[in-house]
Coordinates of C-alpha atoms and ligand atoms in Angstrom, one line a residue:
M1 CA -0.6 20.2 -18.3
T2 CA 3.1 21.0 -18.0
G3 CA 4.3 23.4 -15.3
D4 CA 4.0 26.4 -17.7
G5 CA 0.4 25.5 -18.8
R6 CA 1.1 23.7 -22.1
T7 CA -0.5 20.3 -22.8
A8 CA 1.9 17.5 -21.8
P9 CA 3.1 15.4 -24.7
I10 CA 2.1 12.2 -23.0
A11 CA -0.9 11.5 -20.7
P12 CA -0.8 9.1 -17.7
R13 CA -2.7 5.8 -17.8
D14 CA -6.4 6.4 -18.6
D15 CA -7.5 4.8 -15.3
L16 CA -5.4 7.4 -13.4
A17 CA -7.0 10.4 -15.0
L18 CA -8.5 12.9 -12.5
R19 CA -6.8 11.2 -9.5
E20 CA -5.5 13.7 -7.0
G21 CA -2.3 12.7 -5.4
Y22 CA -2.5 12.1 -1.6
H23 CA -1.2 14.9 0.5
S24 CA -1.6 16.3 3.9
P25 CA -1.3 20.2 3.8
Q26 CA 1.8 21.4 5.6
V27 CA 1.8 24.9 6.9
D28 CA 4.7 26.5 8.8
V29 CA 3.4 26.6 12.4
E30 CA 4.8 26.2 15.9
V31 CA 2.5 23.3 17.0
R32 CA 2.0 20.5 14.4
L33 CA -0.8 18.2 15.4
N34 CA -1.9 17.1 11.9
T35 CA -0.2 13.9 10.9
N36 CA -0.2 11.7 14.0
E37 CA 3.5 11.7 14.4
S38 CA 5.1 11.1 17.8
P39 CA 5.8 14.5 19.5
F40 CA 8.9 12.9 21.1
G41 CA 12.1 12.2 19.2
P42 CA 13.6 8.7 19.5
P43 CA 15.7 8.1 22.7
A44 CA 19.2 9.7 22.7
G45 CA 20.7 6.2 23.0
F46 CA 19.1 5.3 19.7
I47 CA 20.7 8.2 17.9
E48 CA 24.1 7.4 19.3
T49 CA 24.0 3.7 18.5
L50 CA 22.6 4.3 15.0
G51 CA 25.4 6.7 14.3
R52 CA 28.0 4.1 15.3
E53 CA 26.4 1.4 13.3
L54 CA 25.9 3.5 10.2
A55 CA 29.7 4.3 10.2
A56 CA 30.4 0.6 9.7
V57 CA 28.1 0.2 6.6
E58 CA 29.8 -1.0 3.4
W59 CA 28.1 1.6 1.2
N60 CA 29.6 0.2 -2.0
R61 CA 27.7 -3.1 -1.4
Y62 CA 24.0 -3.8 -1.9
P63 CA 22.1 -4.3 1.3
D64 CA 20.8 -7.6 2.6
R65 CA 18.2 -8.1 -0.1
S66 CA 15.7 -10.0 2.0
A67 CA 16.4 -8.0 5.2
N68 CA 16.8 -11.2 7.2
A69 CA 18.2 -9.9 10.4
L70 CA 15.6 -7.1 10.6
R71 CA 12.8 -9.5 9.9
A72 CA 14.1 -11.9 12.5
D73 CA 14.1 -9.1 15.1
I74 CA 10.6 -8.0 14.2
G75 CA 9.5 -11.6 14.3
A76 CA 11.0 -12.0 17.8
L77 CA 9.0 -9.0 19.0
H78 CA 5.8 -10.7 17.9
G79 CA 6.7 -14.3 18.6
V80 CA 6.7 -15.4 15.0
D81 CA 9.3 -16.6 12.5
A82 CA 11.2 -14.2 10.2
S83 CA 9.5 -15.9 7.3
Q84 CA 6.2 -14.5 8.5
V85 CA 7.5 -10.9 8.3
F86 CA 7.4 -8.6 5.2
V87 CA 9.2 -5.2 5.5
A88 CA 9.0 -2.2 3.2
N89 CA 9.4 1.6 3.1
G90 CA 6.6 2.5 5.4
S91 CA 3.4 0.6 5.8
N92 CA 2.0 2.4 2.8
E93 CA 4.5 0.5 0.6
V94 CA 3.6 -2.7 2.5
L95 CA 0.0 -2.2 1.5
Q96 CA 0.9 -1.2 -2.1
T97 CA 2.8 -4.4 -2.4
V98 CA -0.1 -6.5 -1.2
L99 CA -2.3 -4.8 -3.8
L100 CA 0.2 -5.3 -6.6
T101 CA 0.3 -9.0 -5.6
Y102 CA -3.3 -9.8 -4.9
G103 CA -5.2 -6.8 -6.4
G104 CA -4.9 -5.4 -9.9
P105 CA -7.1 -5.3 -13.0
G106 CA -10.2 -7.5 -12.7
R107 CA -9.9 -7.6 -8.9
S108 CA -11.5 -5.5 -6.2
A109 CA -10.8 -4.3 -2.7
A110 CA -13.4 -3.3 0.0
V111 CA -13.1 -0.3 2.3
F112 CA -15.5 0.9 4.9
E113 CA -15.8 4.7 5.0
P114 CA -14.9 6.9 6.6
T115 CA -11.4 5.3 6.8
Y116 CA -7.8 5.9 5.9
A117 CA -7.8 7.5 2.4
L118 CA -4.6 5.7 1.3
H119 CA -6.4 2.3 1.2
S120 CA -8.7 3.2 -1.7
H121 CA -6.0 5.5 -3.3
L122 CA -3.5 2.6 -3.4
A123 CA -6.1 0.3 -4.7
R124 CA -6.9 2.6 -7.6
I125 CA -3.3 3.3 -8.6
T126 CA -2.7 -0.4 -8.7
G127 CA -5.7 -0.9 -11.0
T128 CA -7.8 -2.6 -8.3
S129 CA -11.4 -1.6 -8.3
V130 CA -12.8 -0.3 -5.0
V131 CA -16.1 -1.2 -3.4
T132 CA -17.1 1.2 -0.7
G133 CA -19.1 0.1 2.4
E134 CA -20.3 2.4 5.1
R135 CA -19.6 2.4 8.8
E136 CA -22.4 2.7 11.4
A137 CA -23.4 6.2 12.7
D138 CA -20.8 5.9 15.5
F139 CA -18.2 4.8 12.9
S140 CA -18.1 1.2 14.2
L141 CA -18.6 -1.9 12.0
E142 CA -21.3 -4.5 12.7
V143 CA -20.7 -8.2 11.8
D144 CA -24.0 -8.7 10.0
A145 CA -23.6 -5.6 7.9
V146 CA -20.0 -6.4 6.9
R147 CA -21.0 -10.0 6.2
A148 CA -23.9 -8.9 3.9
F149 CA -21.7 -6.3 2.2
V150 CA -18.9 -8.8 1.5
D151 CA -21.3 -11.5 0.3
D152 CA -22.9 -8.9 -2.0
H153 CA -19.7 -7.5 -3.6
D154 CA -17.4 -10.5 -3.3
P155 CA -14.2 -8.4 -3.0
N156 CA -10.8 -10.1 -3.3
I157 CA -9.3 -7.9 -0.6
V158 CA -10.9 -6.4 2.5
F159 CA -9.4 -3.5 4.4
L160 CA -10.0 -3.0 8.1
C161 CA -8.2 -0.3 10.1
S162 CA -7.8 -0.8 13.8
P163 CA -7.8 1.8 15.4
N164 CA -9.5 3.4 12.4
N165 CA -8.0 6.6 11.1
P166 CA -9.5 9.2 11.2
T167 CA -12.3 8.2 13.6
G168 CA -10.2 6.5 16.3
R169 CA -11.8 3.3 17.5
T170 CA -10.5 -0.3 17.1
E171 CA -12.6 -2.6 14.9
S172 CA -14.9 -4.9 16.8
R173 CA -13.4 -8.3 17.6
G174 CA -16.5 -10.0 16.0
V175 CA -15.9 -8.3 12.6
V176 CA -12.2 -9.1 12.7
E177 CA -12.8 -12.7 13.5
A178 CA -15.5 -13.1 10.9
M179 CA -13.2 -11.8 8.2
A180 CA -10.3 -13.9 9.4
A181 CA -12.5 -16.9 9.1
D182 CA -13.5 -16.0 5.5
T183 CA -10.7 -17.7 3.6
G184 CA -12.1 -16.8 0.2
R185 CA -10.5 -13.3 0.3
L186 CA -7.5 -11.5 1.7
T187 CA -8.2 -9.4 4.8
I188 CA -5.7 -6.7 5.8
V189 CA -5.9 -5.2 9.3
D190 CA -4.0 -1.9 9.3
E191 CA -2.7 -1.5 12.8
A192 CA -0.6 1.6 12.3
Y193 CA -1.9 2.7 15.8
G194 CA -2.0 -0.8 17.3
Q195 CA 0.2 -0.1 20.3
F196 CA -2.1 2.7 21.5
A197 CA -5.1 0.3 21.7
D198 CA -5.9 -2.6 24.0
R199 CA -6.8 -5.0 21.2
S200 CA -4.8 -6.5 18.3
A201 CA -5.6 -8.9 15.5
L202 CA -2.1 -10.4 15.5
D203 CA -3.2 -13.5 17.3
L204 CA -5.5 -14.4 14.3
V205 CA -2.6 -14.6 11.8
S206 CA -2.4 -18.3 10.9
D207 CA -0.9 -20.4 8.1
D208 CA -4.3 -21.6 6.9
R209 CA -5.8 -18.2 6.0
P210 CA -5.1 -15.1 3.9
F211 CA -5.1 -12.7 6.8
V212 CA -2.4 -10.1 7.5
V213 CA -1.7 -7.4 10.1
S214 CA 0.3 -4.3 9.1
R215 CA 2.3 -2.1 11.5
T216 CA 4.6 0.8 11.2
F217 CA 7.6 2.5 12.9
S218 CA 6.1 5.9 11.9
K219 CA 3.8 6.5 14.9
T220 CA 4.6 4.5 18.1
W221 CA 8.3 4.1 17.3
A222 CA 8.8 7.8 16.8
L223 CA 10.4 7.1 13.4
A224 CA 8.2 8.7 10.7
G225 CA 11.4 10.0 9.1
A226 CA 12.8 6.5 8.6
R227 CA 10.0 5.2 6.4
L228 CA 9.7 1.7 7.7
G229 CA 6.7 -0.6 8.0
Y230 CA 5.9 -4.3 8.0
L231 CA 3.3 -6.9 8.1
I232 CA 2.8 -10.2 9.8
A233 CA 1.3 -12.9 7.6
P234 CA 1.5 -16.6 6.7
A235 CA 5.0 -17.4 5.3
W236 CA 3.6 -18.5 1.9
L237 CA 2.0 -15.0 1.5
V238 CA 5.3 -13.2 2.4
T239 CA 7.0 -15.3 -0.3
E240 CA 4.5 -14.0 -2.9
L241 CA 5.1 -10.4 -1.8
S242 CA 8.8 -10.8 -2.1
K243 CA 8.5 -11.7 -5.7
V244 CA 6.7 -8.4 -6.5
V245 CA 8.6 -5.8 -4.5
L246 CA 11.7 -4.2 -6.1
P247 CA 15.0 -5.9 -5.5
Y248 CA 17.0 -4.2 -2.7
H249 CA 14.0 -1.9 -1.9
L250 CA 15.1 -1.6 1.8
D251 CA 18.3 0.3 2.1
A252 CA 21.1 -0.6 4.5
A253 CA 20.6 2.4 6.8
K254 CA 16.9 1.7 7.2
Q255 CA 17.5 -1.9 8.1
I256 CA 19.9 -0.9 10.8
A257 CA 17.6 1.9 12.0
G258 CA 14.8 -0.6 12.5
R259 CA 17.0 -3.1 14.3
V260 CA 18.5 -0.5 16.6
A261 CA 15.0 0.9 17.4
L262 CA 13.8 -2.5 18.5
R263 CA 16.5 -2.5 21.2
F264 CA 14.7 0.5 22.8
G265 CA 11.4 -1.2 23.2
D266 CA 11.0 -0.1 26.9
E267 CA 11.5 3.6 25.9
M268 CA 9.0 3.2 23.1
A269 CA 6.5 1.6 25.5
A270 CA 7.0 4.5 28.0
R271 CA 6.2 7.0 25.2
V272 CA 3.1 5.2 24.2
A273 CA 1.9 5.0 27.8
A274 CA 2.6 8.7 28.3
L275 CA 0.6 9.5 25.1
R276 CA -2.3 7.3 26.2
E277 CA -2.5 9.2 29.4
E278 CA -2.2 12.6 27.7
R279 CA -5.0 11.4 25.3
G280 CA -7.2 11.0 28.4
R281 CA -6.4 14.5 29.5
L282 CA -7.0 16.0 26.0
V283 CA -10.3 14.3 25.6
G284 CA -11.3 15.4 29.1
R285 CA -10.7 19.1 28.3
L286 CA -12.3 18.8 24.9
A287 CA -15.4 17.4 26.5
D288 CA -15.8 20.7 28.4
L289 CA -15.9 22.7 25.1
D290 CA -18.7 23.2 22.6
V291 CA -17.6 20.3 20.4
D292 CA -18.7 16.6 19.9
V293 CA -15.8 14.3 20.6
T294 CA -15.4 10.7 19.1
P295 CA -13.8 8.3 21.6
S296 CA -10.3 7.2 20.5
D297 CA -8.0 4.2 21.0
A298 CA -5.3 5.9 19.0
N299 CA -3.0 9.0 19.3
F300 CA -5.5 11.3 17.7
V301 CA -9.0 12.6 18.4
L302 CA -11.8 13.4 16.0
F303 CA -14.0 16.2 17.1
R304 CA -16.8 18.4 15.6
P305 CA -17.3 22.0 16.7
R306 CA -21.1 22.5 17.3
Q307 CA -21.5 26.2 16.5
V308 CA -18.5 27.3 14.4
A309 CA -17.7 25.9 10.9
A310 CA -14.7 23.5 10.9
D311 CA -13.0 25.5 8.1
E312 CA -13.2 28.6 10.2
V313 CA -11.9 26.8 13.3
W314 CA -9.0 25.3 11.3
R315 CA -8.1 28.7 9.8
R316 CA -8.1 30.4 13.1
L317 CA -6.1 27.6 14.8
V318 CA -3.4 28.2 12.0
E319 CA -3.5 31.9 12.9
A320 CA -2.7 30.8 16.5
S321 CA 0.2 28.7 15.0
V322 CA -1.5 25.4 15.6
L323 CA -2.0 22.9 12.8
V324 CA -4.7 20.2 13.0
R325 CA -6.2 18.0 10.2
N326 CA -9.3 19.4 8.5
C327 CA -11.5 16.4 7.7
A328 CA -14.5 18.5 6.8
S329 CA -14.5 17.6 3.1
W330 CA -14.0 13.9 3.7
P331 CA -16.9 11.5 3.2
R332 CA -19.3 11.5 6.2
L333 CA -17.1 13.8 8.2
E334 CA -18.7 17.2 7.5
G335 CA -17.6 19.7 10.2
C336 CA -14.9 17.4 11.7
L337 CA -11.3 18.1 12.6
R338 CA -8.7 15.6 13.8
V339 CA -6.1 16.5 16.4
T340 CA -2.9 14.5 17.1
V341 CA -2.1 13.9 20.8
G342 CA 1.1 16.0 21.4
T343 CA 3.1 16.9 24.4
E344 CA 1.1 18.5 27.3
A345 CA 2.4 21.9 26.3
E346 CA 1.4 21.5 22.7
D347 CA -2.0 20.2 23.6
D348 CA -2.5 23.1 25.9
R349 CA -1.6 25.6 23.1
F350 CA -4.2 23.8 21.0
L351 CA -6.9 23.7 23.7
D352 CA -6.4 27.3 24.8
A353 CA -6.6 28.5 21.2
L354 CA -9.7 26.4 20.5
E355 CA -11.4 27.6 23.6
E356 CA -10.8 31.2 22.5
I357 CA -12.2 30.5 19.0
L358 CA -15.3 28.8 20.3
R359 CA -16.0 31.5 22.9
A360 CA -15.9 34.4 20.4
Ligands
LIG1 C1 0.0 6.9 9.4 C2 -0.7 5.7 8.9 C3 0.0 4.7 8.3 C4 1.5 4.8 8.2 O1 2.1 4.9 7.0 P1 3.7 4.8 6.9 O2 3.8 4.6 5.4 O3 4.0 3.6 7.7 O4 4.2 6.0 7.5 C5 -0.6 3.5 7.8 N1 -1.9 3.4 8.0 C6 -2.6 4.3 8.7 C7 -4.1 4.0 8.9 C8 -2.0 5.5 9.1 O5 -2.8 6.4 9.7

């Protein structure tokens, strides 16, 4: 359909028919706790330095096509060579590039629901078929179950998400190690929230296996507006991704923003530590309310009101000018809502409103 209701003169690809675009409803409210952004802006020193460095950009020239300096800086952060780092416009574009390179028609990707909706969405729009496994009742993964599922369906790509969005826990080390050892397929561990957790899969990246870990500047680095993500992988795999991604896909401003951000690692770590502490306080207060709470290693918490319907709670929170994510219609998450850890003041606004709604 066109905007005015007429039939469009050309239809999209048949395999895209009926696909909904991915979107997170945005409502104009005072307290936004729905997309797991950092509640803190980047440090003032970052803004000042960035402004100075942007003033020196030669805008008439194409940027460094392979973003060598940025990749070297990210590599230094993780103790790997620049050749093992692939960067793109948000980790979503990183994942899309992996799927364009290693997925596509005739190939498949495995996801374990409930998990980040973009993994299966990106698989489908790149023509990759999706095989859907299930998490355990507590949303964890068990080695034997994952092994059996993978043997059964033989996917080319396996998605893990650690901590898993929207449920919150890191994947078990046993599962991650089992998939890293399975060199017959490509395993992606999405660590968008990695710095909020105690455990990472980065140490399992090795030249002899198709195993990659993706990260982003959107959450811990307080830079969702910059759209910058990356993955750490064997150098040969990064070479293949670079052949697929568009030339000059990473603009000059973003390359600089990423490099400047990395100079403020201590400030970033302090923000992460503050949010982890605030997560403990938020979970503690939620535990006193009439809701079931899922433990979290990330900067968000999944919870399920016991007596009041999630849709009703969501709507009344919006009336109180607090926006959380309504997960009630997602697979296996009936009745669930997800709240991002905000500042203490924001979380109190949320908690006070929720308490009021559940009491009535
Ligand atoms: C937020 C999020 C991302 C980040 O996407 P960007 O494109 O880097 O902003 C990736 N994976 C998961 C699981 C997320 O929740």
